[in-house]
Amino acid sequence: MTALIDIRDRALAAFYGLALGDALGMPTQSLSREQIKQRFDCITTLTAADADQPIAPNMVAGSITDDTEQAVLVAELLIAGGGRIEPSDLAQSLIDWEVVMQAKGSQDLLGPSTKRAIEMILAGHSPEESGRFGTTNGAAMRITPVGIAADVQEEAQFVESVMQACQVTHNTTLGISSAAAVAAVVSAGINGVSLSDALDIAVRIAQRAERHGHWIAGGRIASRIVWAKKLCADCSNDQLPELIYDVIGTSVASQESVVAAFALAHQVASGQLTAFDAVCMAASLGGDTDTIAAILGAMLGACQGMSAWPTELIERIKTVNGLELYPVVEHLLSLRAV
């Protein structure tokens, strides 16, 4: 296998890993851990949503949600902009996307930071101002295309690319650093770096990225990633979900859900979990399960390639959603080579 084919495989695995995690977490999103145990025990494969699922009622098994759809939106903007995202274009694209989703009958797909930012844009505020309160995981959940298109070895340029994708909705120290951490793992994985080393690179990039955006009080992303690794180091697989749910947290706050994804990634790096088992565990945690699993899937896919994911589940996701990511990934990789 040549280096070029390996890069393509890892990039595809990152994007399809995001979609897989999203789809696995779709039926459990916004449910408590106890509710998930009662309804599903734990998620082990693609599963349909119940009629009373609070965000995705009656969605069929394998359906993706806003995590993947917004990542595709960011990818399309990157491709159209030759590797750059104009904040105003991202704002308009998110507004247009929400209108289409509402026309289909979907509601409340935008997270609190993104919804507030869009309301500010519509009220006449600048894109620079609209994201000044965004601290949740919305930027991190859709940042994977930036990790594919930008090389983390060029650190200053890489962080600039992350900032462009964050500014409209998450122009804060927490929003930018959490997205940068995720994108860094994806980019490093595509470069051929091991998962363990990619996770270390993410901490360094998060520290650099947190110098940008509006300062927000809260635990620093890089510091919490390091802490979570130590917290979970000696934890058994049986105890791990409860520890993450109770102590790290699984809410939409970036200091919780993004860090939870990193905690599980570290367990994979240590050999305690396989990539697929980790993503299933993320989908079973409770809270913002689809986003945690999507972020985790993107990072693990980038570092391990398509062999990490069950072929039949990826094919199911392609069929259910009409999701063919190969052309998108090819365009993103061409930007990386510029």
Short mmCIF file of C-alpha atoms in Angstrom, two decimals:
data_model
loop_
_atom_site.label_atom_id
_atom_site.label_comp_id
_atom_site.label_asym_id
_atom_site.label_seq_id
_atom_site.Cartn_x
_atom_site.Cartn_y
_atom_site.Cartn_z
CA MET A 1 0.00 0.00 0.00
CA THR A 2 1.45 3.35 -0.99
CA ALA A 3 1.52 6.36 1.28
CA LEU A 4 -1.09 8.08 -0.91
CA ILE A 5 -3.56 5.20 -0.63
CA ASP A 6 -2.97 5.04 3.11
CA ILE A 7 -3.73 8.76 3.45
CA ARG A 8 -6.95 8.34 1.49
CA ASP A 9 -7.95 5.34 3.58
CA ARG A 10 -7.38 7.20 6.83
CA ALA A 11 -9.21 10.30 5.61
CA LEU A 12 -12.20 8.23 4.51
CA ALA A 13 -12.14 6.36 7.82
CA ALA A 14 -12.18 9.66 9.70
CA PHE A 15 -15.24 10.97 7.87
CA TYR A 16 -17.08 7.64 7.86
CA GLY A 17 -16.04 7.12 11.48
CA LEU A 18 -17.75 10.40 12.30
CA ALA A 19 -20.89 9.25 10.47
CA LEU A 20 -20.79 5.83 12.15
CA GLY A 21 -20.48 7.33 15.63
CA ASP A 22 -23.25 9.79 14.82
CA ALA A 23 -25.57 7.02 13.62
CA LEU A 24 -24.77 4.73 16.57
CA GLY A 25 -25.55 7.57 18.99
CA MET A 26 -28.64 8.78 17.13
CA PRO A 27 -31.22 6.72 19.11
CA THR A 28 -29.64 7.49 22.49
CA GLN A 29 -28.91 11.21 22.18
CA SER A 30 -30.24 13.35 25.04
CA LEU A 31 -31.28 10.27 27.03
CA SER A 32 -29.95 9.61 30.52
CA ARG A 33 -27.68 6.66 31.14
CA GLU A 34 -30.47 4.93 33.04
CA GLN A 35 -32.92 5.40 30.17
CA ILE A 36 -30.42 3.91 27.72
CA LYS A 37 -29.89 0.89 29.96
CA GLN A 38 -33.64 0.31 30.22
CA ARG A 39 -34.31 0.67 26.49
CA PHE A 40 -31.20 -0.75 24.83
CA ASP A 41 -28.95 -2.15 27.58
CA CYS A 42 -26.03 -0.91 25.51
CA ILE A 43 -25.55 -0.01 21.84
CA THR A 44 -23.69 -2.67 19.86
CA THR A 45 -24.90 -1.96 16.32
CA LEU A 46 -26.96 0.51 14.30
CA THR A 47 -30.33 0.86 16.00
CA ALA A 48 -33.62 2.63 15.20
CA ALA A 49 -34.89 5.46 17.40
CA ASP A 50 -38.00 5.06 19.52
CA ALA A 51 -41.11 7.10 18.82
CA ASP A 52 -40.43 9.26 21.88
CA GLN A 53 -36.78 9.93 21.10
CA PRO A 54 -36.55 13.65 22.02
CA ILE A 55 -34.56 14.76 18.96
CA ALA A 56 -34.77 11.97 16.38
CA PRO A 57 -38.13 10.19 16.84
CA ASN A 58 -38.68 7.13 14.66
CA MET A 59 -35.48 7.60 12.67
CA VAL A 60 -34.41 4.36 11.01
CA ALA A 61 -31.27 2.48 11.99
CA GLY A 62 -28.20 3.97 10.37
CA SER A 63 -29.56 7.50 10.10
CA ILE A 64 -27.07 10.33 10.58
CA THR A 65 -27.91 13.60 12.33
CA ASP A 66 -26.67 17.18 12.42
CA ASP A 67 -23.12 16.12 13.39
CA THR A 68 -22.42 14.55 10.01
CA GLU A 69 -24.60 16.92 8.01
CA GLN A 70 -22.84 19.99 9.36
CA ALA A 71 -19.43 18.38 8.81
CA VAL A 72 -20.38 17.85 5.16
CA LEU A 73 -21.47 21.50 5.03
CA VAL A 74 -18.05 22.60 6.34
CA ALA A 75 -16.34 20.31 3.83
CA GLU A 76 -18.26 21.86 0.95
CA LEU A 77 -17.34 25.37 2.10
CA LEU A 78 -13.67 24.41 2.38
CA ILE A 79 -13.70 22.97 -1.12
CA ALA A 80 -15.53 25.96 -2.59
CA GLY A 81 -13.15 28.37 -0.83
CA GLY A 82 -9.95 26.60 -1.83
CA GLY A 83 -9.16 25.73 1.76
CA ARG A 84 -10.58 28.88 3.35
CA ILE A 85 -13.94 29.39 5.01
CA GLU A 86 -15.41 32.86 5.00
CA PRO A 87 -17.25 33.30 8.30
CA SER A 88 -20.18 35.00 6.57
CA ASP A 89 -20.52 32.06 4.17
CA LEU A 90 -20.60 29.61 7.08
CA ALA A 91 -23.24 31.69 8.83
CA GLN A 92 -25.45 31.77 5.74
CA SER A 93 -24.97 28.06 5.11
CA LEU A 94 -26.05 27.21 8.65
CA ILE A 95 -29.09 29.46 8.31
CA ASP A 96 -30.05 27.83 5.00
CA TRP A 97 -29.46 24.35 6.44
CA GLU A 98 -31.76 25.01 9.39
CA VAL A 99 -34.52 26.20 7.04
CA VAL A 100 -34.26 22.99 5.00
CA MET A 101 -34.33 20.87 8.16
CA GLN A 102 -37.40 22.69 9.49
CA ALA A 103 -39.16 22.17 6.16
CA LYS A 104 -38.56 18.44 6.61
CA GLY A 105 -40.12 18.58 10.06
CA SER A 106 -36.94 18.52 12.12
CA GLN A 107 -36.66 20.86 15.08
CA ASP A 108 -33.97 21.84 17.59
CA LEU A 109 -31.09 20.43 15.56
CA LEU A 110 -28.88 23.43 16.20
CA GLY A 111 -27.00 23.45 19.47
CA PRO A 112 -27.36 26.37 21.88
CA SER A 113 -24.16 28.16 20.80
CA THR A 114 -24.90 27.84 17.10
CA LYS A 115 -28.56 28.88 17.54
CA ARG A 116 -27.58 31.96 19.51
CA ALA A 117 -24.93 32.89 16.94
CA ILE A 118 -27.38 32.60 14.06
CA GLU A 119 -29.91 34.74 15.91
CA MET A 120 -27.20 37.38 16.34
CA ILE A 121 -26.28 37.21 12.64
CA LEU A 122 -29.92 37.63 11.66
CA ALA A 123 -30.16 40.60 14.03
CA GLY A 124 -27.29 42.30 12.21
CA HIS A 125 -24.26 41.43 14.33
CA SER A 126 -20.96 40.67 12.62
CA PRO A 127 -19.63 37.11 12.36
CA GLU A 128 -16.75 38.17 14.63
CA GLU A 129 -19.22 39.06 17.38
CA SER A 130 -21.78 36.30 16.88
CA GLY A 131 -19.53 33.55 18.20
CA ARG A 132 -18.32 35.26 21.34
CA PHE A 133 -20.49 33.13 23.63
CA GLY A 134 -20.01 29.74 21.96
CA THR A 135 -18.50 27.22 24.36
CA THR A 136 -20.32 24.02 23.42
CA ASN A 137 -19.19 21.16 21.18
CA GLY A 138 -20.76 22.33 17.90
CA ALA A 139 -17.49 23.47 16.36
CA ALA A 140 -15.67 20.31 17.43
CA MET A 141 -18.39 18.05 16.00
CA ARG A 142 -18.07 19.53 12.49
CA ILE A 143 -14.30 20.20 12.41
CA THR A 144 -13.18 16.86 10.87
CA PRO A 145 -12.99 18.24 7.28
CA VAL A 146 -10.48 20.84 8.49
CA GLY A 147 -8.35 18.04 9.92
CA ILE A 148 -8.46 16.31 6.54
CA ALA A 149 -7.72 19.43 4.48
CA ALA A 150 -5.07 21.05 6.70
CA ASP A 151 -1.73 19.64 7.86
CA VAL A 152 -1.14 19.94 11.59
CA GLN A 153 2.61 20.00 10.98
CA GLU A 154 2.11 23.60 9.81
CA GLU A 155 0.85 24.62 13.23
CA ALA A 156 0.16 28.34 12.77
CA GLN A 157 -1.67 27.83 9.49
CA PHE A 158 -3.52 24.86 10.95
CA VAL A 159 -4.82 26.82 13.92
CA GLU A 160 -5.86 29.63 11.57
CA SER A 161 -7.93 27.14 9.55
CA VAL A 162 -9.61 25.90 12.71
CA MET A 163 -10.38 29.47 13.77
CA GLN A 164 -12.07 30.21 10.43
CA ALA A 165 -14.38 27.25 10.95
CA CYS A 166 -15.15 28.28 14.56
CA GLN A 167 -15.46 32.04 14.44
CA VAL A 168 -19.13 32.46 13.57
CA THR A 169 -20.48 30.19 16.30
CA HIS A 170 -17.66 29.36 18.74
CA ASN A 171 -15.24 32.30 18.79
CA THR A 172 -14.07 31.52 22.33
CA THR A 173 -11.04 30.01 23.98
CA LEU A 174 -13.02 26.87 24.81
CA GLY A 175 -14.75 26.51 21.45
CA ILE A 176 -11.61 26.99 19.39
CA SER A 177 -9.30 24.87 21.53
CA SER A 178 -11.73 21.93 21.67
CA ALA A 179 -12.19 21.98 17.89
CA ALA A 180 -8.44 22.33 17.38
CA ALA A 181 -7.78 19.30 19.57
CA VAL A 182 -10.14 17.11 17.54
CA ALA A 183 -8.86 18.39 14.19
CA ALA A 184 -5.28 17.83 15.32
CA VAL A 185 -5.86 14.13 15.99
CA VAL A 186 -7.54 13.73 12.60
CA SER A 187 -4.75 15.56 10.77
CA ALA A 188 -1.95 13.76 12.62
CA GLY A 189 -3.61 10.40 12.03
CA ILE A 190 -3.82 11.07 8.30
CA ASN A 191 -0.10 11.87 8.40
CA GLY A 192 0.48 8.34 9.71
CA VAL A 193 1.03 9.22 13.36
CA SER A 194 -0.02 6.63 15.94
CA LEU A 195 -3.14 7.25 17.98
CA SER A 196 -1.13 7.74 21.17
CA ASP A 197 1.16 10.33 19.58
CA ALA A 198 -1.78 12.04 17.83
CA LEU A 199 -3.52 12.50 21.18
CA ASP A 200 -0.37 14.14 22.56
CA ILE A 201 -0.19 16.44 19.55
CA ALA A 202 -3.80 17.42 20.21
CA VAL A 203 -2.91 18.67 23.69
CA ARG A 204 -0.15 20.88 22.28
CA ILE A 205 -2.39 22.27 19.53
CA ALA A 206 -5.22 22.91 21.99
CA GLN A 207 -2.83 24.89 24.17
CA ARG A 208 -1.82 26.98 21.17
CA ALA A 209 -5.38 27.45 19.96
CA GLU A 210 -6.71 28.66 23.30
CA ARG A 211 -4.76 31.91 22.81
CA HIS A 212 -7.45 32.88 20.32
CA GLY A 213 -11.08 33.89 20.67
CA HIS A 214 -12.92 35.54 23.53
CA TRP A 215 -11.79 34.31 26.92
CA ILE A 216 -14.37 32.21 28.73
CA ALA A 217 -14.06 30.97 32.30
CA GLY A 218 -13.93 27.21 32.51
CA GLY A 219 -11.59 24.26 32.76
CA ARG A 220 -9.01 24.39 29.95
CA ILE A 221 -9.49 21.77 27.26
CA ALA A 222 -5.85 20.68 27.08
CA SER A 223 -5.57 20.36 30.85
CA ARG A 224 -8.80 18.38 31.09
CA ILE A 225 -7.69 15.98 28.34
CA VAL A 226 -4.50 15.25 30.29
CA TRP A 227 -6.49 14.88 33.53
CA ALA A 228 -9.04 12.55 31.93
CA LYS A 229 -6.30 10.25 30.66
CA LYS A 230 -4.93 9.88 34.18
CA LEU A 231 -8.40 9.53 35.69
CA CYS A 232 -9.32 6.59 33.46
CA ALA A 233 -5.91 4.92 33.23
CA ASP A 234 -6.58 2.12 35.73
CA CYS A 235 -10.31 1.83 35.16
CA SER A 236 -11.84 -1.41 33.91
CA ASN A 237 -14.09 -1.43 30.85
CA ASP A 238 -17.06 -2.20 33.10
CA GLN A 239 -16.40 0.83 35.31
CA LEU A 240 -15.33 3.22 32.56
CA PRO A 241 -18.76 4.38 31.27
CA GLU A 242 -19.95 5.30 34.77
CA LEU A 243 -16.73 7.18 35.50
CA ILE A 244 -17.00 9.21 32.29
CA TYR A 245 -20.72 9.89 32.79
CA ASP A 246 -20.45 10.83 36.46
CA VAL A 247 -17.11 12.65 36.66
CA ILE A 248 -16.05 13.91 33.22
CA GLY A 249 -19.59 14.55 32.05
CA THR A 250 -21.43 14.04 28.76
CA SER A 251 -23.27 17.34 28.26
CA VAL A 252 -22.93 19.61 25.21
CA ALA A 253 -20.27 21.62 27.07
CA SER A 254 -16.99 21.18 25.24
CA GLN A 255 -15.13 20.62 28.54
CA GLU A 256 -17.30 17.54 29.07
CA SER A 257 -18.27 15.86 25.78
CA VAL A 258 -15.05 16.55 23.86
CA VAL A 259 -12.96 15.48 26.83
CA ALA A 260 -15.12 12.34 27.20
CA ALA A 261 -14.28 11.42 23.60
CA PHE A 262 -10.59 11.88 24.34
CA ALA A 263 -10.86 9.72 27.46
CA LEU A 264 -12.22 6.86 25.36
CA ALA A 265 -9.60 7.45 22.66
CA HIS A 266 -6.86 7.07 25.26
CA GLN A 267 -8.34 3.71 26.28
CA VAL A 268 -8.10 2.58 22.65
CA ALA A 269 -4.52 3.82 22.45
CA SER A 270 -3.65 1.77 25.54
CA GLY A 271 -5.15 -1.37 24.00
CA GLN A 272 -7.98 -1.61 26.49
CA LEU A 273 -10.72 -1.13 23.87
CA THR A 274 -11.04 -1.66 20.13
CA ALA A 275 -12.06 1.36 18.07
CA PHE A 276 -15.54 0.01 17.35
CA ASP A 277 -16.17 -1.04 20.96
CA ALA A 278 -15.13 2.44 22.11
CA VAL A 279 -17.55 4.15 19.72
CA CYS A 280 -20.35 1.83 20.86
CA MET A 281 -19.49 2.67 24.46
CA ALA A 282 -19.69 6.38 23.61
CA ALA A 283 -23.13 5.84 22.07
CA SER A 284 -24.26 4.15 25.28
CA LEU A 285 -22.98 6.72 27.79
CA GLY A 286 -25.99 9.00 28.05
CA GLY A 287 -26.14 12.72 27.33
CA ASP A 288 -24.79 14.01 24.03
CA THR A 289 -24.04 10.51 22.80
CA ASP A 290 -24.16 11.09 19.06
CA THR A 291 -21.66 13.94 19.21
CA ILE A 292 -19.27 12.16 21.58
CA ALA A 293 -19.36 9.04 19.39
CA ALA A 294 -19.00 11.10 16.19
CA ILE A 295 -15.94 12.98 17.46
CA LEU A 296 -14.41 9.75 18.74
CA GLY A 297 -15.12 7.93 15.47
CA ALA A 298 -13.42 10.65 13.45
CA MET A 299 -10.29 10.58 15.59
CA LEU A 300 -10.00 6.79 15.71
CA GLY A 301 -10.73 6.37 12.00
CA ALA A 302 -8.00 8.84 11.07
CA CYS A 303 -5.45 6.89 13.11
CA GLN A 304 -6.54 3.32 12.26
CA GLY A 305 -8.10 3.45 8.79
CA MET A 306 -11.23 1.84 7.38
CA SER A 307 -10.33 -1.58 8.78
CA ALA A 308 -11.41 -0.23 12.19
CA TRP A 309 -15.07 -0.12 11.07
CA PRO A 310 -17.41 -3.00 10.24
CA THR A 311 -17.92 -2.89 6.47
CA GLU A 312 -21.60 -3.83 6.64
CA LEU A 313 -22.39 -0.93 8.98
CA ILE A 314 -20.60 1.60 6.78
CA GLU A 315 -22.51 0.30 3.76
CA ARG A 316 -25.76 0.59 5.68
CA ILE A 317 -25.02 4.22 6.53
CA LYS A 318 -24.19 4.95 2.88
CA THR A 319 -27.47 3.40 1.74
CA VAL A 320 -29.76 4.91 4.37
CA ASN A 321 -28.41 8.44 3.98
CA GLY A 322 -27.18 8.46 0.38
CA LEU A 323 -23.82 9.35 1.91
CA GLU A 324 -20.97 8.93 -0.56
CA LEU A 325 -17.98 10.69 0.95
CA TYR A 326 -15.23 9.54 -1.41
CA PRO A 327 -15.45 12.57 -3.77
CA VAL A 328 -15.58 14.98 -0.84
CA VAL A 329 -12.53 13.40 0.78
CA GLU A 330 -10.63 13.49 -2.51
CA HIS A 331 -11.25 17.23 -2.81
CA LEU A 332 -10.27 17.82 0.81
CA LEU A 333 -7.03 15.90 0.38
CA SER A 334 -6.20 17.92 -2.72
CA LEU A 335 -6.36 21.03 -0.52
CA ARG A 336 -3.96 19.39 1.92
CA ALA A 337 -1.43 18.94 -0.87
CA VAL A 338 -1.53 22.62 -1.92
#
